[in-house]
Amino acid sequence: VQLQASGGGLVQPGGSLRLNCTVSGSIFSIDTMGWYRQAPGKERELVAIITQERTNYADAVQGRFTISRDNAKNTVNLQTSSLEPEDTAVYYCNVRGWYSRKSQLLVFNSWGQGTQVTVSS
């Protein structure tokens, strides 16, 4: 299972970006999809997750970011708005589910390669 993230870049404070993550491979089912971020000198932290039933957001992004998924395309997106310099980080997508191999269903927990988001004037 591979994840390909895109959509990062340089944006001014108050701006917005849309991050995208596409999942490929012999996927049987996807449970949780999410976005995490890691700023320089800090630990990786949860930004938002989405399952079939619910979404959860970190307090720092609540009301400014929106996570969504397209089950048909195996994609997860993060629409960001009102970006602040404190949002500057490498953003990683994470997907958990089951994949098939040799008639078996196996659990996977995969990470994308990260996409840089820089908020600066």
Short mmCIF file of N, CA, C and O in Angstrom, two decimals:
data_model
loop_
_atom_site.label_atom_id
_atom_site.label_comp_id
_atom_site.label_asym_id
_atom_site.label_seq_id
_atom_site.Cartn_x
_atom_site.Cartn_y
_atom_site.Cartn_z
N VAL A 1 0.86 -1.18 0.00
CA VAL A 1 0.00 0.00 0.00
C VAL A 1 0.90 1.23 0.00
O VAL A 1 1.80 1.35 0.82
N GLN A 2 0.63 2.14 -0.92
CA GLN A 2 1.43 3.38 -1.01
C GLN A 2 0.52 4.59 -0.90
O GLN A 2 -0.62 4.57 -1.34
N LEU A 3 1.06 5.64 -0.29
CA LEU A 3 0.35 6.90 -0.16
C LEU A 3 1.14 8.00 -0.85
O LEU A 3 2.36 8.08 -0.67
N GLN A 4 0.46 8.82 -1.60
CA GLN A 4 1.09 9.94 -2.28
C GLN A 4 0.39 11.21 -1.87
O GLN A 4 -0.79 11.40 -2.17
N ALA A 5 1.14 12.07 -1.17
CA ALA A 5 0.58 13.34 -0.69
C ALA A 5 1.03 14.48 -1.58
O ALA A 5 2.14 14.47 -2.13
N SER A 6 0.18 15.49 -1.69
CA SER A 6 0.51 16.67 -2.48
C SER A 6 -0.30 17.86 -1.98
O SER A 6 -1.20 17.70 -1.15
N GLY A 7 0.03 19.04 -2.51
CA GLY A 7 -0.77 20.22 -2.21
C GLY A 7 -0.13 21.23 -1.29
O GLY A 7 -0.68 22.30 -1.07
N GLY A 8 1.03 20.90 -0.73
CA GLY A 8 1.68 21.86 0.15
C GLY A 8 2.25 23.03 -0.62
O GLY A 8 2.22 23.07 -1.84
N GLY A 9 2.78 24.01 0.13
CA GLY A 9 3.38 25.16 -0.52
C GLY A 9 3.57 26.31 0.45
O GLY A 9 3.41 26.15 1.66
N LEU A 10 3.90 27.45 -0.12
CA LEU A 10 4.09 28.67 0.65
C LEU A 10 2.85 29.54 0.51
O LEU A 10 2.39 29.79 -0.61
N VAL A 11 2.33 29.99 1.64
CA VAL A 11 1.12 30.80 1.62
C VAL A 11 1.23 31.88 2.68
O VAL A 11 1.88 31.70 3.70
N GLN A 12 0.59 33.00 2.44
CA GLN A 12 0.60 34.09 3.40
C GLN A 12 -0.38 33.82 4.54
O GLN A 12 -1.36 33.08 4.35
N PRO A 13 -0.16 34.41 5.69
CA PRO A 13 -1.13 34.26 6.79
C PRO A 13 -2.52 34.66 6.34
O PRO A 13 -2.71 35.64 5.61
N GLY A 14 -3.48 33.85 6.76
CA GLY A 14 -4.86 34.07 6.34
C GLY A 14 -5.23 33.33 5.08
O GLY A 14 -6.42 33.27 4.72
N GLY A 15 -4.25 32.76 4.41
CA GLY A 15 -4.51 32.04 3.17
C GLY A 15 -4.99 30.62 3.39
O GLY A 15 -5.24 30.20 4.53
N SER A 16 -5.08 29.88 2.30
CA SER A 16 -5.58 28.51 2.37
C SER A 16 -4.82 27.61 1.41
O SER A 16 -4.24 28.08 0.42
N LEU A 17 -4.82 26.35 1.72
CA LEU A 17 -4.26 25.31 0.87
C LEU A 17 -5.13 24.08 0.96
O LEU A 17 -5.78 23.84 2.00
N ARG A 18 -5.11 23.27 -0.08
CA ARG A 18 -5.82 22.00 -0.06
C ARG A 18 -4.81 20.88 -0.24
O ARG A 18 -4.13 20.82 -1.27
N LEU A 19 -4.70 20.05 0.76
CA LEU A 19 -3.79 18.92 0.73
C LEU A 19 -4.54 17.68 0.26
O LEU A 19 -5.70 17.47 0.64
N ASN A 20 -3.87 16.88 -0.54
CA ASN A 20 -4.47 15.68 -1.09
C ASN A 20 -3.59 14.46 -0.83
O ASN A 20 -2.36 14.59 -0.82
N CYS A 21 -4.22 13.34 -0.63
CA CYS A 21 -3.48 12.09 -0.41
C CYS A 21 -4.22 10.97 -1.11
O CYS A 21 -5.41 10.76 -0.87
N THR A 22 -3.50 10.27 -1.98
CA THR A 22 -4.09 9.16 -2.73
C THR A 22 -3.47 7.85 -2.28
O THR A 22 -2.24 7.75 -2.15
N VAL A 23 -4.32 6.86 -2.06
CA VAL A 23 -3.89 5.55 -1.61
C VAL A 23 -3.95 4.57 -2.77
O VAL A 23 -4.94 4.55 -3.51
N SER A 24 -2.90 3.79 -2.95
CA SER A 24 -2.89 2.80 -4.02
C SER A 24 -2.38 1.46 -3.48
O SER A 24 -1.70 1.40 -2.47
N GLY A 25 -2.73 0.39 -4.21
CA GLY A 25 -2.33 -0.94 -3.80
C GLY A 25 -3.52 -1.87 -3.79
O GLY A 25 -4.62 -1.50 -4.19
N SER A 26 -3.30 -3.07 -3.30
CA SER A 26 -4.36 -4.09 -3.26
C SER A 26 -5.22 -3.89 -2.01
O SER A 26 -5.25 -4.72 -1.11
N ILE A 27 -5.94 -2.80 -2.00
CA ILE A 27 -6.71 -2.40 -0.82
C ILE A 27 -8.03 -3.14 -0.79
O ILE A 27 -8.77 -3.17 -1.77
N PHE A 28 -8.33 -3.72 0.36
CA PHE A 28 -9.62 -4.36 0.56
C PHE A 28 -10.61 -3.39 1.19
O PHE A 28 -11.74 -3.26 0.76
N SER A 29 -10.15 -2.71 2.24
CA SER A 29 -11.03 -1.77 2.94
C SER A 29 -10.18 -0.76 3.70
O SER A 29 -9.11 -1.10 4.20
N ILE A 30 -10.67 0.45 3.78
CA ILE A 30 -9.99 1.50 4.54
C ILE A 30 -10.85 1.89 5.72
O ILE A 30 -12.05 2.15 5.57
N ASP A 31 -10.25 1.96 6.90
CA ASP A 31 -10.97 2.36 8.11
C ASP A 31 -10.73 3.83 8.39
O ASP A 31 -11.56 4.66 8.11
N THR A 32 -9.58 4.15 8.92
CA THR A 32 -9.29 5.52 9.34
C THR A 32 -8.31 6.19 8.38
O THR A 32 -7.32 5.60 7.98
N MET A 33 -8.63 7.43 8.04
CA MET A 33 -7.72 8.25 7.24
C MET A 33 -7.47 9.53 8.01
O MET A 33 -8.39 10.06 8.66
N GLY A 34 -6.24 10.01 7.96
CA GLY A 34 -5.95 11.19 8.77
C GLY A 34 -4.78 11.99 8.27
O GLY A 34 -4.05 11.57 7.36
N TRP A 35 -4.63 13.16 8.87
CA TRP A 35 -3.50 14.03 8.60
C TRP A 35 -2.81 14.36 9.91
O TRP A 35 -3.48 14.64 10.92
N TYR A 36 -1.50 14.32 9.88
CA TYR A 36 -0.66 14.69 11.00
C TYR A 36 0.33 15.74 10.52
O TYR A 36 0.50 15.93 9.31
N ARG A 37 0.96 16.41 11.45
CA ARG A 37 1.98 17.38 11.06
C ARG A 37 3.12 17.38 12.05
O ARG A 37 2.94 17.03 13.22
N GLN A 38 4.28 17.79 11.56
CA GLN A 38 5.46 17.87 12.41
C GLN A 38 6.21 19.15 12.09
O GLN A 38 6.69 19.33 10.96
N ALA A 39 6.27 20.03 13.07
CA ALA A 39 7.01 21.28 12.93
C ALA A 39 8.45 21.06 13.38
O ALA A 39 8.74 20.13 14.15
N PRO A 40 9.37 21.89 12.93
CA PRO A 40 10.77 21.73 13.32
C PRO A 40 10.96 21.73 14.83
O PRO A 40 10.43 22.60 15.53
N GLY A 41 11.65 20.72 15.34
CA GLY A 41 11.92 20.65 16.75
C GLY A 41 10.76 20.14 17.60
O GLY A 41 10.86 20.11 18.82
N LYS A 42 9.67 19.76 16.94
CA LYS A 42 8.50 19.28 17.68
C LYS A 42 8.14 17.87 17.26
O LYS A 42 8.56 17.40 16.20
N GLU A 43 7.33 17.20 18.08
CA GLU A 43 6.87 15.87 17.75
C GLU A 43 5.72 15.93 16.75
O GLU A 43 5.03 16.94 16.64
N ARG A 44 5.55 14.82 16.05
CA ARG A 44 4.43 14.73 15.12
C ARG A 44 3.13 14.76 15.92
O ARG A 44 3.00 14.10 16.96
N GLU A 45 2.15 15.50 15.41
CA GLU A 45 0.89 15.63 16.12
C GLU A 45 -0.29 15.41 15.18
O GLU A 45 -0.20 15.67 13.98
N LEU A 46 -1.39 14.98 15.75
CA LEU A 46 -2.60 14.76 14.98
C LEU A 46 -3.21 16.09 14.57
O LEU A 46 -3.30 17.02 15.39
N VAL A 47 -3.64 16.18 13.32
CA VAL A 47 -4.37 17.35 12.83
C VAL A 47 -5.85 17.01 12.73
O VAL A 47 -6.70 17.71 13.28
N ALA A 48 -6.16 15.94 12.02
CA ALA A 48 -7.55 15.55 11.83
C ALA A 48 -7.60 14.10 11.37
O ALA A 48 -6.70 13.62 10.68
N ILE A 49 -8.66 13.40 11.78
CA ILE A 49 -8.89 12.04 11.31
C ILE A 49 -10.34 11.91 10.87
O ILE A 49 -11.21 12.66 11.34
N ILE A 50 -10.59 10.94 9.99
CA ILE A 50 -11.94 10.69 9.52
C ILE A 50 -12.14 9.20 9.38
O ILE A 50 -11.29 8.49 8.82
N THR A 51 -13.26 8.71 9.92
CA THR A 51 -13.67 7.33 9.69
C THR A 51 -14.98 7.36 8.91
O THR A 51 -15.40 8.41 8.44
N GLN A 52 -15.62 6.21 8.79
CA GLN A 52 -16.91 6.19 8.09
C GLN A 52 -17.98 6.91 8.91
O GLN A 52 -18.99 7.35 8.36
N GLU A 53 -17.75 7.03 10.23
CA GLU A 53 -18.79 7.57 11.10
C GLU A 53 -18.51 8.95 11.64
O GLU A 53 -19.44 9.67 12.01
N ARG A 54 -17.28 9.35 11.72
CA ARG A 54 -16.98 10.58 12.45
C ARG A 54 -15.71 11.25 11.95
O ARG A 54 -14.90 10.65 11.24
N THR A 55 -15.57 12.50 12.35
CA THR A 55 -14.34 13.26 12.12
C THR A 55 -13.90 13.86 13.46
O THR A 55 -14.75 14.23 14.29
N ASN A 56 -12.62 13.96 13.63
CA ASN A 56 -12.07 14.60 14.83
C ASN A 56 -10.97 15.55 14.42
O ASN A 56 -10.20 15.26 13.50
N TYR A 57 -10.89 16.66 15.12
CA TYR A 57 -9.89 17.67 14.81
C TYR A 57 -9.11 18.05 16.06
O TYR A 57 -9.65 18.04 17.17
N ALA A 58 -7.87 18.42 15.86
CA ALA A 58 -7.10 19.01 16.94
C ALA A 58 -7.70 20.37 17.28
O ALA A 58 -8.22 21.07 16.40
N ASP A 59 -7.63 20.73 18.54
CA ASP A 59 -8.20 22.02 18.96
C ASP A 59 -7.61 23.18 18.17
O ASP A 59 -8.32 24.15 17.86
N ALA A 60 -6.34 23.08 17.83
CA ALA A 60 -5.66 24.19 17.16
C ALA A 60 -6.19 24.46 15.76
O ALA A 60 -6.01 25.57 15.24
N VAL A 61 -6.85 23.47 15.14
CA VAL A 61 -7.31 23.66 13.76
C VAL A 61 -8.83 23.62 13.65
O VAL A 61 -9.38 23.84 12.56
N GLN A 62 -9.51 23.32 14.75
CA GLN A 62 -10.97 23.24 14.74
C GLN A 62 -11.57 24.52 14.17
O GLN A 62 -11.22 25.63 14.60
N GLY A 63 -12.45 24.36 13.22
CA GLY A 63 -13.10 25.51 12.61
C GLY A 63 -12.35 26.14 11.45
O GLY A 63 -12.90 26.98 10.73
N ARG A 64 -11.10 25.75 11.26
CA ARG A 64 -10.30 26.30 10.16
C ARG A 64 -9.97 25.25 9.11
O ARG A 64 -9.79 25.58 7.93
N PHE A 65 -9.85 24.01 9.52
CA PHE A 65 -9.51 22.91 8.60
C PHE A 65 -10.71 21.99 8.46
O PHE A 65 -11.48 21.80 9.41
N THR A 66 -10.82 21.38 7.29
CA THR A 66 -11.88 20.40 7.04
C THR A 66 -11.28 19.18 6.36
O THR A 66 -10.64 19.32 5.30
N ILE A 67 -11.50 18.01 6.95
CA ILE A 67 -11.02 16.77 6.35
C ILE A 67 -12.17 16.09 5.64
O ILE A 67 -13.32 16.14 6.10
N SER A 68 -11.87 15.48 4.51
CA SER A 68 -12.89 14.76 3.75
C SER A 68 -12.24 13.56 3.06
O SER A 68 -11.03 13.52 2.88
N ARG A 69 -13.07 12.61 2.67
CA ARG A 69 -12.55 11.43 2.00
C ARG A 69 -13.48 11.05 0.85
O ARG A 69 -14.68 11.30 0.89
N ASP A 70 -12.88 10.42 -0.16
CA ASP A 70 -13.63 9.88 -1.28
C ASP A 70 -13.35 8.40 -1.32
O ASP A 70 -12.26 7.97 -1.73
N ASN A 71 -14.30 7.62 -0.86
CA ASN A 71 -14.08 6.17 -0.77
C ASN A 71 -13.92 5.51 -2.14
O ASN A 71 -13.19 4.53 -2.27
N ALA A 72 -14.56 6.05 -3.13
CA ALA A 72 -14.46 5.47 -4.47
C ALA A 72 -13.07 5.68 -5.07
O ALA A 72 -12.58 4.85 -5.84
N LYS A 73 -12.44 6.78 -4.71
CA LYS A 73 -11.12 7.10 -5.27
C LYS A 73 -9.99 6.82 -4.29
O LYS A 73 -8.82 7.00 -4.62
N ASN A 74 -10.33 6.39 -3.07
CA ASN A 74 -9.31 6.14 -2.04
C ASN A 74 -8.43 7.36 -1.80
O ASN A 74 -7.19 7.28 -1.83
N THR A 75 -9.08 8.48 -1.60
CA THR A 75 -8.36 9.71 -1.34
C THR A 75 -8.86 10.36 -0.04
O THR A 75 -10.01 10.17 0.36
N VAL A 76 -7.97 11.11 0.57
CA VAL A 76 -8.33 11.92 1.73
C VAL A 76 -7.76 13.30 1.50
O VAL A 76 -6.62 13.45 1.04
N ASN A 77 -8.56 14.30 1.80
CA ASN A 77 -8.16 15.69 1.56
C ASN A 77 -8.24 16.49 2.85
O ASN A 77 -9.00 16.16 3.77
N LEU A 78 -7.44 17.53 2.91
CA LEU A 78 -7.47 18.45 4.05
C LEU A 78 -7.55 19.86 3.48
O LEU A 78 -6.59 20.34 2.88
N GLN A 79 -8.71 20.47 3.64
CA GLN A 79 -8.88 21.85 3.21
C GLN A 79 -8.52 22.75 4.39
O GLN A 79 -9.17 22.70 5.43
N THR A 80 -7.49 23.56 4.20
CA THR A 80 -7.07 24.46 5.27
C THR A 80 -7.48 25.88 4.92
O THR A 80 -7.56 26.26 3.74
N SER A 81 -7.77 26.67 5.94
CA SER A 81 -8.10 28.07 5.73
C SER A 81 -7.63 28.87 6.94
O SER A 81 -7.28 28.30 7.97
N SER A 82 -7.61 30.17 6.78
CA SER A 82 -7.15 31.06 7.86
C SER A 82 -5.83 30.58 8.44
O SER A 82 -5.64 30.52 9.66
N LEU A 83 -4.92 30.24 7.55
CA LEU A 83 -3.65 29.68 7.99
C LEU A 83 -2.84 30.70 8.80
O LEU A 83 -2.87 31.91 8.51
N GLU A 84 -2.14 30.16 9.78
CA GLU A 84 -1.32 30.97 10.68
C GLU A 84 0.12 30.48 10.60
O GLU A 84 0.37 29.33 10.24
N PRO A 85 1.08 31.32 10.95
CA PRO A 85 2.48 30.87 10.94
C PRO A 85 2.69 29.62 11.78
O PRO A 85 3.56 28.80 11.46
N GLU A 86 1.90 29.46 12.83
CA GLU A 86 2.02 28.27 13.69
C GLU A 86 1.60 26.98 12.98
O GLU A 86 1.84 25.89 13.48
N ASP A 87 0.96 27.10 11.83
CA ASP A 87 0.57 25.92 11.05
C ASP A 87 1.71 25.42 10.18
O ASP A 87 1.57 24.37 9.54
N THR A 88 2.80 26.14 10.14
CA THR A 88 3.95 25.72 9.35
C THR A 88 4.49 24.39 9.85
O THR A 88 4.80 24.24 11.04
N ALA A 89 4.57 23.42 8.95
CA ALA A 89 5.01 22.08 9.32
C ALA A 89 5.04 21.21 8.07
O ALA A 89 4.55 21.62 7.01
N VAL A 90 5.59 20.02 8.22
CA VAL A 90 5.44 18.99 7.20
C VAL A 90 4.18 18.21 7.56
O VAL A 90 4.04 17.74 8.69
N TYR A 91 3.28 18.10 6.60
CA TYR A 91 2.01 17.41 6.82
C TYR A 91 2.09 16.01 6.21
O TYR A 91 2.49 15.85 5.05
N TYR A 92 1.67 15.04 7.00
CA TYR A 92 1.70 13.63 6.58
C TYR A 92 0.29 13.06 6.59
O TYR A 92 -0.46 13.28 7.55
N CYS A 93 -0.03 12.31 5.56
CA CYS A 93 -1.29 11.57 5.60
C CYS A 93 -1.02 10.17 6.14
O CYS A 93 0.08 9.62 5.97
N ASN A 94 -2.03 9.63 6.78
CA ASN A 94 -1.94 8.30 7.39
C ASN A 94 -3.24 7.56 7.10
O ASN A 94 -4.32 8.13 7.24
N VAL A 95 -3.11 6.32 6.68
CA VAL A 95 -4.28 5.51 6.34
C VAL A 95 -4.14 4.14 6.97
O VAL A 95 -3.07 3.52 6.90
N ARG A 96 -5.24 3.65 7.54
CA ARG A 96 -5.26 2.32 8.17
C ARG A 96 -6.42 1.52 7.61
O ARG A 96 -7.51 2.05 7.43
N GLY A 97 -6.16 0.27 7.36
CA GLY A 97 -7.22 -0.58 6.82
C GLY A 97 -6.71 -1.98 6.59
O GLY A 97 -5.83 -2.46 7.32
N TRP A 98 -7.28 -2.64 5.56
CA TRP A 98 -6.91 -4.03 5.25
C TRP A 98 -6.57 -4.13 3.76
O TRP A 98 -7.19 -3.47 2.92
N TYR A 99 -5.57 -4.92 3.46
CA TYR A 99 -5.23 -5.19 2.07
C TYR A 99 -5.19 -6.68 1.86
O TYR A 99 -5.09 -7.46 2.81
N SER A 100 -5.29 -7.09 0.61
CA SER A 100 -5.31 -8.51 0.29
C SER A 100 -3.98 -8.95 -0.30
O SER A 100 -3.35 -8.24 -1.07
N ARG A 101 -3.55 -10.13 0.11
CA ARG A 101 -2.33 -10.73 -0.43
C ARG A 101 -2.44 -12.23 -0.30
O ARG A 101 -2.59 -12.76 0.80
N LYS A 102 -2.38 -12.91 -1.44
CA LYS A 102 -2.44 -14.36 -1.47
C LYS A 102 -3.65 -14.88 -0.69
O LYS A 102 -3.53 -15.72 0.19
N SER A 103 -4.81 -14.33 -1.02
CA SER A 103 -6.08 -14.76 -0.42
C SER A 103 -6.19 -14.45 1.06
O SER A 103 -7.08 -14.98 1.74
N GLN A 104 -5.30 -13.66 1.58
CA GLN A 104 -5.36 -13.26 2.98
C GLN A 104 -5.69 -11.78 3.10
O GLN A 104 -5.35 -10.98 2.21
N LEU A 105 -6.34 -11.42 4.19
CA LEU A 105 -6.57 -10.01 4.50
C LEU A 105 -5.62 -9.61 5.62
O LEU A 105 -5.61 -10.23 6.69
N LEU A 106 -4.84 -8.60 5.35
CA LEU A 106 -3.82 -8.15 6.30
C LEU A 106 -4.04 -6.68 6.64
O LEU A 106 -4.49 -5.90 5.80
N VAL A 107 -3.68 -6.32 7.86
CA VAL A 107 -3.84 -4.94 8.31
C VAL A 107 -2.67 -4.09 7.80
O VAL A 107 -1.53 -4.56 7.78
N PHE A 108 -2.96 -2.89 7.38
CA PHE A 108 -1.89 -1.96 7.05
C PHE A 108 -2.09 -0.64 7.79
O PHE A 108 -3.19 -0.26 8.16
N ASN A 109 -0.98 0.03 8.03
CA ASN A 109 -0.96 1.36 8.67
C ASN A 109 0.16 2.12 7.96
O ASN A 109 1.32 1.99 8.29
N SER A 110 -0.22 2.89 6.96
CA SER A 110 0.76 3.49 6.05
C SER A 110 0.79 5.01 6.14
O SER A 110 -0.22 5.65 6.43
N TRP A 111 1.99 5.54 5.87
CA TRP A 111 2.22 6.99 5.89
C TRP A 111 2.64 7.49 4.52
O TRP A 111 3.38 6.81 3.81
N GLY A 112 2.20 8.69 4.21
CA GLY A 112 2.67 9.35 3.01
C GLY A 112 4.04 9.97 3.26
O GLY A 112 4.55 9.97 4.38
N GLN A 113 4.61 10.53 2.21
CA GLN A 113 5.98 11.03 2.29
C GLN A 113 6.08 12.42 2.91
O GLN A 113 7.18 12.87 3.19
N GLY A 114 4.97 13.07 3.15
CA GLY A 114 4.99 14.40 3.74
C GLY A 114 4.98 15.49 2.69
O GLY A 114 5.62 15.37 1.64
N THR A 115 4.27 16.55 2.99
CA THR A 115 4.24 17.72 2.11
C THR A 115 4.40 18.97 2.98
O THR A 115 3.75 19.11 4.01
N GLN A 116 5.29 19.85 2.56
CA GLN A 116 5.63 21.01 3.37
C GLN A 116 4.59 22.12 3.21
O GLN A 116 4.24 22.50 2.09
N VAL A 117 4.13 22.63 4.34
CA VAL A 117 3.26 23.80 4.36
C VAL A 117 4.00 24.90 5.12
O VAL A 117 4.39 24.71 6.27
N THR A 118 4.19 26.02 4.46
CA THR A 118 4.88 27.15 5.08
C THR A 118 3.96 28.36 5.02
O THR A 118 3.52 28.76 3.94
N VAL A 119 3.69 28.93 6.19
CA VAL A 119 2.83 30.10 6.28
C VAL A 119 3.70 31.28 6.72
O VAL A 119 4.19 31.32 7.84
N SER A 120 3.89 32.20 5.80
CA SER A 120 4.80 33.31 6.07
C SER A 120 4.47 34.49 5.17
O SER A 120 4.05 34.30 4.03
N SER A 121 4.68 35.68 5.69
CA SER A 121 4.48 36.88 4.88
C SER A 121 5.80 37.31 4.25
O SER A 121 5.84 38.29 3.50
#
